Amino acid sequence: MTTPTSRRTVLGALLAGGALAAAPGLPRAGRRAAPAPHPGTHGALRTGTLFLGTYTSTSPGGTGIGVAAYDPVAGSITARTVVTGVENPSYLALHPTGSTLYAVDEQSDGGVTAVALADDGTFRVLGTRSTGGAGPCHLSVHPGGQWLLSANYTSGSVAVHPLAADGSVGERTDLVAHTAPAPGPGQDGPHAHQIITAPGGGHVLAVDLGNDTVYTYRLDEDRGTLEQLSYAALRPGAGPRHLTFHPDGRHAYLACELDNTVVVCGYDPATGVLTPGTPQSTGTGEGTSYPAQLLVTGDGRFAYLANRGHNSLTRYAVEDGGAALRLLDTVPVGGDFPRHTAFSPDGSLLFAANQRSGTVTVFRADAETGALSAAGTPFAAPAAVCVLPL
């Protein structure tokens, strides 16, 4: 679970039955392109649109970024099209304006790609820039909309790119390697797995699975450079993978992939210092079930953890104003290896991308109890690795 090879699985034809968009040429770093728009099969990309991240380099493999539609009430999903010309788009993020979609190009020569989303349902690949590292697996847009942040898993570094007014990605302005502390037991080096902006926008945090560390940076919004302020060390061998903030901005929750735990952290918005607490159970029993990530409801009352090895979603009650998680139960995810989960914009639906079964499953989340119940039927999306509902 700690190398790009083991993180990828074979991906068949994505979104069977959906129309395929024509594939334009995709520029590498330093070259801009203006390919013809991808003809859409639907109207404006607003609520009810679902994007899927995939791998394209495996054989058989995916063909790009999947585009589907979902019913916000029933939870059913319908295939629509695929945005082609994007290599290994394994993680996706949306610009705050909703006008541009960004994808990592998870390969040895890592990149980030921008795709323009028009109101008439058309897509246009704006180009790709190098991340300066290998195997980028996560990216996010700074809340101001002017900077794109990405994490190079294989080479253990994080990168910053400027974003133009049209959403396109400019030349990289910074690249920071995670050289200290030393890698954890069994690791061959640092493995940056996530980079996000903390609530309030004052600090950027990067989670490194290989170094068992979360780094806090300050982003210079004029120059696009990162200054390391501090780091939080997890216990050796924890394998922190994904950090999720509570809405209060003073607590965060870490899914630790290798030691099968969740860690509640305190967070100081003034300094950016993250303080990990005591590791606690995922509710999945003995062995390692490779926790993937946590979601926290908008009201901050419940949290859900995706467990890939256990094929379940753990439900927690959030207590003490965000300072504690109380395990409630685990629910079968209805698929194999839930790699990524996401809420619908209103928080009523929870989507799970199940990589090995090649499905997306959907659940209704009860606003009062946090209980999950299956919605619709599993949607065929071979080796789905990221799900982004609008």
CSV table of C-alpha atoms in Angstrom, one decimal:
chain,number,residue,atom,x,y,z
A,1,MET,CA,0.0,0.0,0.0
A,2,THR,CA,3.0,2.3,0.1
A,3,THR,CA,4.3,2.2,-3.5
A,4,PRO,CA,2.6,3.6,-6.7
A,5,THR,CA,2.7,0.1,-8.2
A,6,SER,CA,0.7,-1.5,-5.3
A,7,ARG,CA,-1.7,1.5,-5.2
A,8,ARG,CA,-2.8,1.0,-8.8
A,9,THR,CA,-5.0,-1.7,-10.1
A,10,VAL,CA,-6.2,-2.6,-13.5
A,11,LEU,CA,-8.9,-0.3,-14.9
A,12,GLY,CA,-11.2,-1.4,-17.6
A,13,ALA,CA,-13.3,0.7,-20.0
A,14,LEU,CA,-14.6,3.5,-17.8
A,15,LEU,CA,-18.3,4.2,-17.5
A,16,ALA,CA,-19.5,1.5,-19.9
A,17,GLY,CA,-22.2,2.9,-22.1
A,18,GLY,CA,-21.1,6.5,-21.8
A,19,ALA,CA,-20.2,8.6,-24.8
A,20,LEU,CA,-16.4,9.0,-25.3
A,21,ALA,CA,-15.1,12.5,-26.0
A,22,ALA,CA,-12.5,12.9,-28.8
A,23,ALA,CA,-9.0,12.8,-27.5
A,24,PRO,CA,-6.9,16.0,-28.1
A,25,GLY,CA,-3.1,16.1,-27.9
A,26,LEU,CA,-2.0,16.9,-24.3
A,27,PRO,CA,1.0,19.2,-23.9
A,28,ARG,CA,3.7,18.5,-21.4
A,29,ALA,CA,5.2,21.1,-19.0
A,30,GLY,CA,6.1,24.4,-20.6
A,31,ARG,CA,3.8,24.1,-23.6
A,32,ARG,CA,0.3,25.5,-23.8
A,33,ALA,CA,-2.4,23.9,-25.9
A,34,ALA,CA,-5.8,25.0,-27.1
A,35,PRO,CA,-7.5,21.7,-28.2
A,36,ALA,CA,-11.0,21.7,-29.5
A,37,PRO,CA,-13.7,21.4,-26.9
A,38,HIS,CA,-15.0,18.0,-25.9
A,39,PRO,CA,-18.6,17.7,-27.0
A,40,GLY,CA,-20.7,17.2,-23.9
A,41,THR,CA,-23.8,15.0,-23.7
A,42,HIS,CA,-25.6,17.1,-21.1
A,43,GLY,CA,-26.3,20.6,-20.0
A,44,ALA,CA,-24.5,22.9,-17.5
A,45,LEU,CA,-22.2,21.2,-15.0
A,46,ARG,CA,-23.8,22.0,-11.7
A,47,THR,CA,-25.5,20.0,-9.0
A,48,GLY,CA,-26.0,16.4,-10.0
A,49,THR,CA,-22.7,16.0,-11.9
A,50,LEU,CA,-20.2,13.4,-10.8
A,51,PHE,CA,-16.5,13.2,-11.9
A,52,LEU,CA,-14.4,10.1,-11.5
A,53,GLY,CA,-10.7,9.8,-11.3
A,54,THR,CA,-9.0,6.8,-13.0
A,55,TYR,CA,-5.7,5.3,-14.2
A,56,THR,CA,-5.0,5.1,-17.9
A,57,SER,CA,-1.5,3.5,-18.1
A,58,THR,CA,-2.6,0.0,-16.9
A,59,SER,CA,-3.7,-2.7,-19.4
A,60,PRO,CA,-6.6,-2.7,-19.7
A,61,GLY,CA,-6.9,0.8,-18.5
A,62,GLY,CA,-9.3,3.8,-18.2
A,63,THR,CA,-9.6,6.4,-20.9
A,64,GLY,CA,-9.6,9.6,-18.8
A,65,ILE,CA,-11.8,11.5,-16.4
A,66,GLY,CA,-15.3,9.9,-16.1
A,67,VAL,CA,-18.3,12.2,-16.1
A,68,ALA,CA,-21.6,10.9,-14.8
A,69,ALA,CA,-24.9,12.2,-13.5
A,70,TYR,CA,-26.5,11.4,-10.2
A,71,ASP,CA,-30.0,11.9,-8.8
A,72,PRO,CA,-29.7,14.0,-5.6
A,73,VAL,CA,-32.7,12.3,-4.1
A,74,ALA,CA,-32.6,8.7,-5.3
A,75,GLY,CA,-28.8,8.5,-5.4
A,76,SER,CA,-28.8,6.6,-8.7
A,77,ILE,CA,-25.9,7.3,-11.1
A,78,THR,CA,-26.0,7.4,-14.9
A,79,ALA,CA,-22.9,7.4,-17.2
A,80,ARG,CA,-22.5,10.3,-19.6
A,81,THR,CA,-19.0,10.8,-21.1
A,82,VAL,CA,-15.3,10.7,-20.5
A,83,VAL,CA,-12.8,13.6,-20.8
A,84,THR,CA,-9.9,12.1,-22.6
A,85,GLY,CA,-6.4,13.3,-23.2
A,86,VAL,CA,-5.5,13.2,-19.5
A,87,GLU,CA,-3.0,10.6,-18.2
A,88,ASN,CA,-3.6,8.8,-15.0
A,89,PRO,CA,-6.0,11.3,-13.5
A,90,SER,CA,-6.1,9.5,-10.1
A,91,TYR,CA,-7.2,12.5,-8.0
A,92,LEU,CA,-9.4,15.5,-8.9
A,93,ALA,CA,-10.1,19.0,-7.4
A,94,LEU,CA,-12.4,21.8,-8.5
A,95,HIS,CA,-11.5,25.5,-8.7
A,96,PRO,CA,-13.6,27.6,-6.2
A,97,THR,CA,-15.4,29.2,-9.2
A,98,GLY,CA,-16.5,25.8,-10.5
A,99,SER,CA,-15.1,26.7,-13.9
A,100,THR,CA,-12.0,24.4,-14.0
A,101,LEU,CA,-11.3,20.9,-12.9
A,102,TYR,CA,-7.8,19.8,-12.0
A,103,ALA,CA,-6.3,16.3,-12.1
A,104,VAL,CA,-2.9,14.8,-11.1
A,105,ASP,CA,-1.1,12.9,-13.8
A,106,GLU,CA,0.2,10.0,-11.6
A,107,GLN,CA,3.2,8.7,-13.4
A,108,SER,CA,7.0,8.8,-13.1
A,109,ASP,CA,7.1,12.2,-14.9
A,110,GLY,CA,4.4,13.7,-12.7
A,111,GLY,CA,2.1,16.5,-13.8
A,112,VAL,CA,-1.1,18.4,-13.1
A,113,THR,CA,-3.7,19.1,-15.8
A,114,ALA,CA,-6.4,21.7,-16.0
A,115,VAL,CA,-9.8,21.1,-17.8
A,116,ALA,CA,-12.1,24.0,-18.5
A,117,LEU,CA,-15.8,23.2,-17.7
A,118,ALA,CA,-18.2,25.3,-19.8
A,119,ASP,CA,-21.8,26.0,-18.9
A,120,ASP,CA,-23.0,24.3,-22.1
A,121,GLY,CA,-21.5,21.0,-20.9
A,122,THR,CA,-18.4,21.0,-23.0
A,123,PHE,CA,-14.8,20.3,-21.8
A,124,ARG,CA,-11.5,21.7,-22.9
A,125,VAL,CA,-8.1,20.4,-21.7
A,126,LEU,CA,-6.0,23.5,-21.1
A,127,GLY,CA,-2.7,21.8,-20.7
A,128,THR,CA,-0.4,20.1,-18.3
A,129,ARG,CA,2.6,21.3,-16.1
A,130,SER,CA,5.3,19.2,-14.5
A,131,THR,CA,5.1,18.8,-10.7
A,132,GLY,CA,8.9,18.2,-10.6
A,133,GLY,CA,8.4,14.8,-9.0
A,134,ALA,CA,7.1,11.3,-9.5
A,135,GLY,CA,3.8,9.8,-8.7
A,136,PRO,CA,1.7,12.8,-7.7
A,137,CYS,CA,-1.4,11.4,-5.9
A,138,HIS,CA,-3.1,14.5,-4.5
A,139,LEU,CA,-3.8,18.1,-5.3
A,140,SER,CA,-5.9,21.0,-4.0
A,141,VAL,CA,-6.7,24.6,-4.9
A,142,HIS,CA,-5.8,27.3,-2.4
A,143,PRO,CA,-9.0,29.0,-1.3
A,144,GLY,CA,-8.0,32.3,-3.1
A,145,GLY,CA,-8.1,30.4,-6.4
A,146,GLN,CA,-4.6,31.6,-7.5
A,147,TRP,CA,-2.5,28.6,-6.5
A,148,LEU,CA,-2.5,24.9,-7.1
A,149,LEU,CA,-0.9,22.6,-4.6
A,150,SER,CA,0.2,19.0,-5.3
A,151,ALA,CA,1.9,16.1,-3.5
A,152,ASN,CA,4.4,13.8,-5.2
A,153,TYR,CA,4.0,10.4,-3.6
A,154,THR,CA,7.0,8.6,-5.0
A,155,SER,CA,9.5,11.3,-4.7
A,156,GLY,CA,8.2,12.7,-1.4
A,157,SER,CA,7.8,16.4,-2.3
A,158,VAL,CA,5.1,19.0,-2.7
A,159,ALA,CA,4.8,21.6,-5.5
A,160,VAL,CA,3.1,24.9,-6.1
A,161,HIS,CA,1.8,26.2,-9.4
A,162,PRO,CA,0.1,29.6,-10.3
A,163,LEU,CA,-3.4,29.6,-11.8
A,164,ALA,CA,-4.3,32.0,-14.6
A,165,ALA,CA,-7.6,33.8,-14.9
A,166,ASP,CA,-8.8,31.2,-17.4
A,167,GLY,CA,-8.0,28.4,-14.9
A,168,SER,CA,-4.9,27.2,-16.8
A,169,VAL,CA,-1.8,26.1,-14.8
A,170,GLY,CA,1.4,28.2,-15.0
A,171,GLU,CA,5.0,27.1,-14.5
A,172,ARG,CA,5.9,25.7,-11.1
A,173,THR,CA,6.9,28.3,-8.5
A,174,ASP,CA,8.2,26.0,-5.8
A,175,LEU,CA,9.1,22.4,-5.0
A,176,VAL,CA,9.8,21.3,-1.5
A,177,ALA,CA,11.3,17.8,-0.7
A,178,HIS,CA,10.5,16.2,2.7
A,179,THR,CA,14.1,15.3,3.8
A,180,ALA,CA,13.5,15.2,7.6
A,181,PRO,CA,12.7,13.4,9.8
A,182,ALA,CA,13.9,10.0,8.6
A,183,PRO,CA,11.6,7.6,6.9
A,184,GLY,CA,9.5,5.3,9.1
A,185,PRO,CA,10.2,1.6,9.5
A,186,GLY,CA,10.0,-0.4,6.3
A,187,GLN,CA,9.9,2.8,4.2
A,188,ASP,CA,12.3,3.5,1.3
A,189,GLY,CA,11.9,7.3,1.7
A,190,PRO,CA,9.3,10.1,2.1
A,191,HIS,CA,5.9,9.6,0.4
A,192,ALA,CA,3.9,12.8,0.3
A,193,HIS,CA,0.2,11.7,0.2
A,194,GLN,CA,-1.8,14.9,0.6
A,195,ILE,CA,-1.5,18.7,0.7
A,196,ILE,CA,-4.4,20.9,1.8
A,197,THR,CA,-5.0,24.5,3.1
A,198,ALA,CA,-6.2,24.7,6.7
A,199,PRO,CA,-9.4,26.5,7.5
A,200,GLY,CA,-8.9,30.3,7.3
A,201,GLY,CA,-6.3,29.9,4.6
A,202,GLY,CA,-3.3,30.8,6.8
A,203,HIS,CA,-1.4,27.6,6.6
A,204,VAL,CA,-0.8,24.7,4.2
A,205,LEU,CA,-0.4,21.2,5.6
A,206,ALA,CA,1.2,18.2,3.9
A,207,VAL,CA,0.8,14.6,5.1
A,208,ASP,CA,3.8,12.3,4.4
A,209,LEU,CA,3.1,8.6,4.8
A,210,GLY,CA,6.8,7.6,4.4
A,211,ASN,CA,8.1,9.9,7.1
A,212,ASP,CA,5.1,9.5,9.5
A,213,THR,CA,4.9,13.3,9.6
A,214,VAL,CA,2.5,16.2,8.9
A,215,TYR,CA,4.3,19.4,7.8
A,216,THR,CA,2.9,22.9,8.3
A,217,TYR,CA,3.9,25.6,5.7
A,218,ARG,CA,3.1,29.2,5.1
A,219,LEU,CA,2.3,30.0,1.5
A,220,ASP,CA,3.6,33.3,0.2
A,221,GLU,CA,0.6,34.3,-2.0
A,222,ASP,CA,2.7,36.8,-3.9
A,223,ARG,CA,5.5,34.5,-5.0
A,224,GLY,CA,3.9,31.1,-4.7
A,225,THR,CA,6.6,29.7,-2.3
A,226,LEU,CA,6.3,27.5,0.8
A,227,GLU,CA,8.1,28.2,4.1
A,228,GLN,CA,8.1,25.3,6.6
A,229,LEU,CA,7.0,26.4,10.0
A,230,SER,CA,6.7,23.2,12.0
A,231,TYR,CA,6.0,19.5,11.7
A,232,ALA,CA,4.1,16.9,13.7
A,233,ALA,CA,5.6,13.5,14.1
A,234,LEU,CA,3.3,10.4,14.3
A,235,ARG,CA,4.4,7.2,16.0
A,236,PRO,CA,6.9,5.3,13.8
A,237,GLY,CA,5.1,3.0,11.3
A,238,ALA,CA,1.7,4.9,11.5
A,239,GLY,CA,1.7,5.7,7.8
A,240,PRO,CA,-0.5,8.9,8.0
A,241,ARG,CA,-2.4,9.2,4.7
A,242,HIS,CA,-5.2,11.7,4.9
A,243,LEU,CA,-6.0,14.7,7.2
A,244,THR,CA,-9.6,16.1,7.5
A,245,PHE,CA,-10.5,19.2,9.5
A,246,HIS,CA,-13.4,19.7,11.8
A,247,PRO,CA,-15.6,22.7,10.8
A,248,ASP,CA,-14.4,24.6,13.9
A,249,GLY,CA,-10.9,24.7,12.4
A,250,ARG,CA,-9.3,23.8,15.7
A,251,HIS,CA,-9.3,20.0,15.4
A,252,ALA,CA,-8.4,17.6,12.6
A,253,TYR,CA,-8.5,13.8,12.1
A,254,LEU,CA,-5.8,11.6,10.6
A,255,ALA,CA,-6.4,8.3,8.9
A,256,CYS,CA,-3.2,6.2,9.4
A,257,GLU,CA,-2.9,3.6,6.7
A,258,LEU,CA,-0.3,1.3,8.1
A,259,ASP,CA,-1.1,0.9,11.8
A,260,ASN,CA,-4.9,0.8,11.2
A,261,THR,CA,-5.7,3.8,13.5
A,262,VAL,CA,-7.4,7.2,13.6
A,263,VAL,CA,-5.7,10.1,15.4
A,264,VAL,CA,-7.6,13.2,16.7
A,265,CYS,CA,-5.3,16.2,16.5
A,266,GLY,CA,-5.5,19.7,18.0
A,267,TYR,CA,-4.8,22.5,15.7
A,268,ASP,CA,-3.7,26.1,16.5
A,269,PRO,CA,-4.9,28.4,13.7
A,270,ALA,CA,-2.5,31.2,14.8
A,271,THR,CA,0.7,29.2,14.5
A,272,GLY,CA,-0.3,26.2,12.3
A,273,VAL,CA,0.9,23.8,14.9
A,274,LEU,CA,-0.8,20.4,14.7
A,275,THR,CA,-0.7,18.3,17.9
A,276,PRO,CA,-1.6,14.6,17.4
A,277,GLY,CA,-3.5,12.7,20.2
A,278,THR,CA,-3.6,9.0,21.1
A,279,PRO,CA,-4.3,6.6,18.2
A,280,GLN,CA,-7.7,4.9,18.4
A,281,SER,CA,-9.6,2.1,16.8
A,282,THR,CA,-11.1,2.0,13.3
A,283,GLY,CA,-13.6,-0.6,14.5
A,284,THR,CA,-12.3,-3.2,12.0
A,285,GLY,CA,-10.8,-5.7,14.3
A,286,GLU,CA,-7.3,-7.3,14.1
A,287,GLY,CA,-5.0,-6.8,11.2
A,288,THR,CA,-4.5,-3.8,8.9
A,289,SER,CA,-7.5,-2.6,6.9
A,290,TYR,CA,-5.7,0.3,5.3
A,291,PRO,CA,-7.8,3.3,6.3
A,292,ALA,CA,-8.1,5.7,3.4
A,293,GLN,CA,-9.7,8.9,4.6
A,294,LEU,CA,-12.2,10.6,6.9
A,295,LEU,CA,-15.2,12.7,6.1
A,296,VAL,CA,-16.8,15.1,8.6
A,297,THR,CA,-20.3,16.3,8.3
A,298,GLY,CA,-20.9,20.0,7.7
A,299,ASP,CA,-22.4,20.5,11.2
A,300,GLY,CA,-19.4,18.7,12.7
A,301,ARG,CA,-21.4,16.0,14.5
A,302,PHE,CA,-20.3,12.9,12.7
A,303,ALA,CA,-17.3,11.5,10.9
A,304,TYR,CA,-16.9,8.6,8.5
A,305,LEU,CA,-13.8,6.5,7.8
A,306,ALA,CA,-13.3,4.5,4.6
A,307,ASN,CA,-11.6,1.1,5.4
A,308,ARG,CA,-10.1,-0.4,2.2
A,309,GLY,CA,-9.1,-3.8,3.6
A,310,HIS,CA,-12.3,-4.2,5.7
A,311,ASN,CA,-14.5,-2.9,2.9
A,312,SER,CA,-16.5,-0.8,5.3
A,313,LEU,CA,-17.3,2.7,6.5
A,314,THR,CA,-16.8,3.4,10.2
A,315,ARG,CA,-19.2,5.9,11.8
A,316,TYR,CA,-18.0,8.1,14.6
A,317,ALA,CA,-19.8,10.6,16.8
A,318,VAL,CA,-17.8,13.8,17.1
A,319,GLU,CA,-17.8,14.9,20.8
A,320,ASP,CA,-16.2,17.5,23.1
A,321,GLY,CA,-16.5,20.2,20.5
A,322,GLY,CA,-14.4,18.2,18.0
A,323,ALA,CA,-11.8,17.0,20.4
A,324,ALA,CA,-13.0,13.4,20.5
A,325,LEU,CA,-14.3,10.7,18.2
A,326,ARG,CA,-16.6,8.0,19.7
A,327,LEU,CA,-16.9,4.8,17.5
A,328,LEU,CA,-20.5,4.0,16.8
A,329,ASP,CA,-20.5,1.2,14.2
A,330,THR,CA,-19.1,0.0,10.8
A,331,VAL,CA,-21.2,-0.4,7.7
A,332,PRO,CA,-20.4,-2.6,4.7
A,333,VAL,CA,-19.4,-0.3,1.8
A,334,GLY,CA,-21.0,-2.6,-0.8
A,335,GLY,CA,-17.8,-2.9,-2.8
A,336,ASP,CA,-14.2,-3.8,-2.7
A,337,PHE,CA,-11.4,-1.5,-1.5
A,338,PRO,CA,-13.1,1.9,-1.0
A,339,ARG,CA,-10.2,4.2,-2.0
A,340,HIS,CA,-12.0,7.6,-1.8
A,341,THR,CA,-15.3,9.0,-0.5
A,342,ALA,CA,-17.1,12.3,-0.8
A,343,PHE,CA,-20.3,14.0,0.2
A,344,SER,CA,-22.8,15.6,-2.2
A,345,PRO,CA,-22.8,19.4,-1.8
A,346,ASP,CA,-25.7,19.3,0.6
A,347,GLY,CA,-24.2,16.4,2.7
A,348,SER,CA,-27.2,14.1,2.2
A,349,LEU,CA,-25.4,11.6,0.1
A,350,LEU,CA,-22.0,9.8,0.6
A,351,PHE,CA,-20.3,8.4,-2.5
A,352,ALA,CA,-17.6,5.7,-2.2
A,353,ALA,CA,-15.2,4.8,-5.1
A,354,ASN,CA,-14.4,1.1,-4.7
A,355,GLN,CA,-11.2,0.5,-6.6
A,356,ARG,CA,-11.0,-3.3,-6.8
A,357,SER,CA,-14.7,-4.0,-7.5
A,358,GLY,CA,-14.9,-1.2,-10.0
A,359,THR,CA,-18.0,0.4,-8.5
A,360,VAL,CA,-19.3,3.5,-6.9
A,361,THR,CA,-21.7,3.0,-4.1
A,362,VAL,CA,-24.0,5.6,-2.6
A,363,PHE,CA,-25.4,6.1,0.9
A,364,ARG,CA,-27.9,8.4,2.4
A,365,ALA,CA,-26.5,10.1,5.6
A,366,ASP,CA,-29.2,10.7,8.2
A,367,ALA,CA,-28.8,14.3,9.4
A,368,GLU,CA,-29.9,13.5,13.0
A,369,THR,CA,-28.2,10.2,13.7
A,370,GLY,CA,-25.5,10.0,11.1
A,371,ALA,CA,-26.7,6.5,10.2
A,372,LEU,CA,-25.9,5.3,6.6
A,373,SER,CA,-28.3,3.5,4.3
A,374,ALA,CA,-27.7,2.3,0.8
A,375,ALA,CA,-29.1,4.5,-2.0
A,376,GLY,CA,-29.6,3.3,-5.5
A,377,THR,CA,-27.6,0.4,-6.9
A,378,PRO,CA,-23.8,0.1,-7.3
A,379,PHE,CA,-22.6,2.0,-10.4
A,380,ALA,CA,-20.1,0.2,-12.7
A,381,ALA,CA,-16.9,2.3,-12.9
A,382,PRO,CA,-13.9,-0.1,-13.2
A,383,ALA,CA,-11.1,0.6,-10.7
A,384,ALA,CA,-12.7,3.9,-9.6
A,385,VAL,CA,-10.1,5.7,-7.4
A,386,CYS,CA,-11.6,9.2,-6.9
A,387,VAL,CA,-15.1,10.5,-6.8
A,388,LEU,CA,-16.1,14.2,-7.0
A,389,PRO,CA,-19.8,15.1,-6.9
A,390,LEU,CA,-21.1,18.6,-7.7
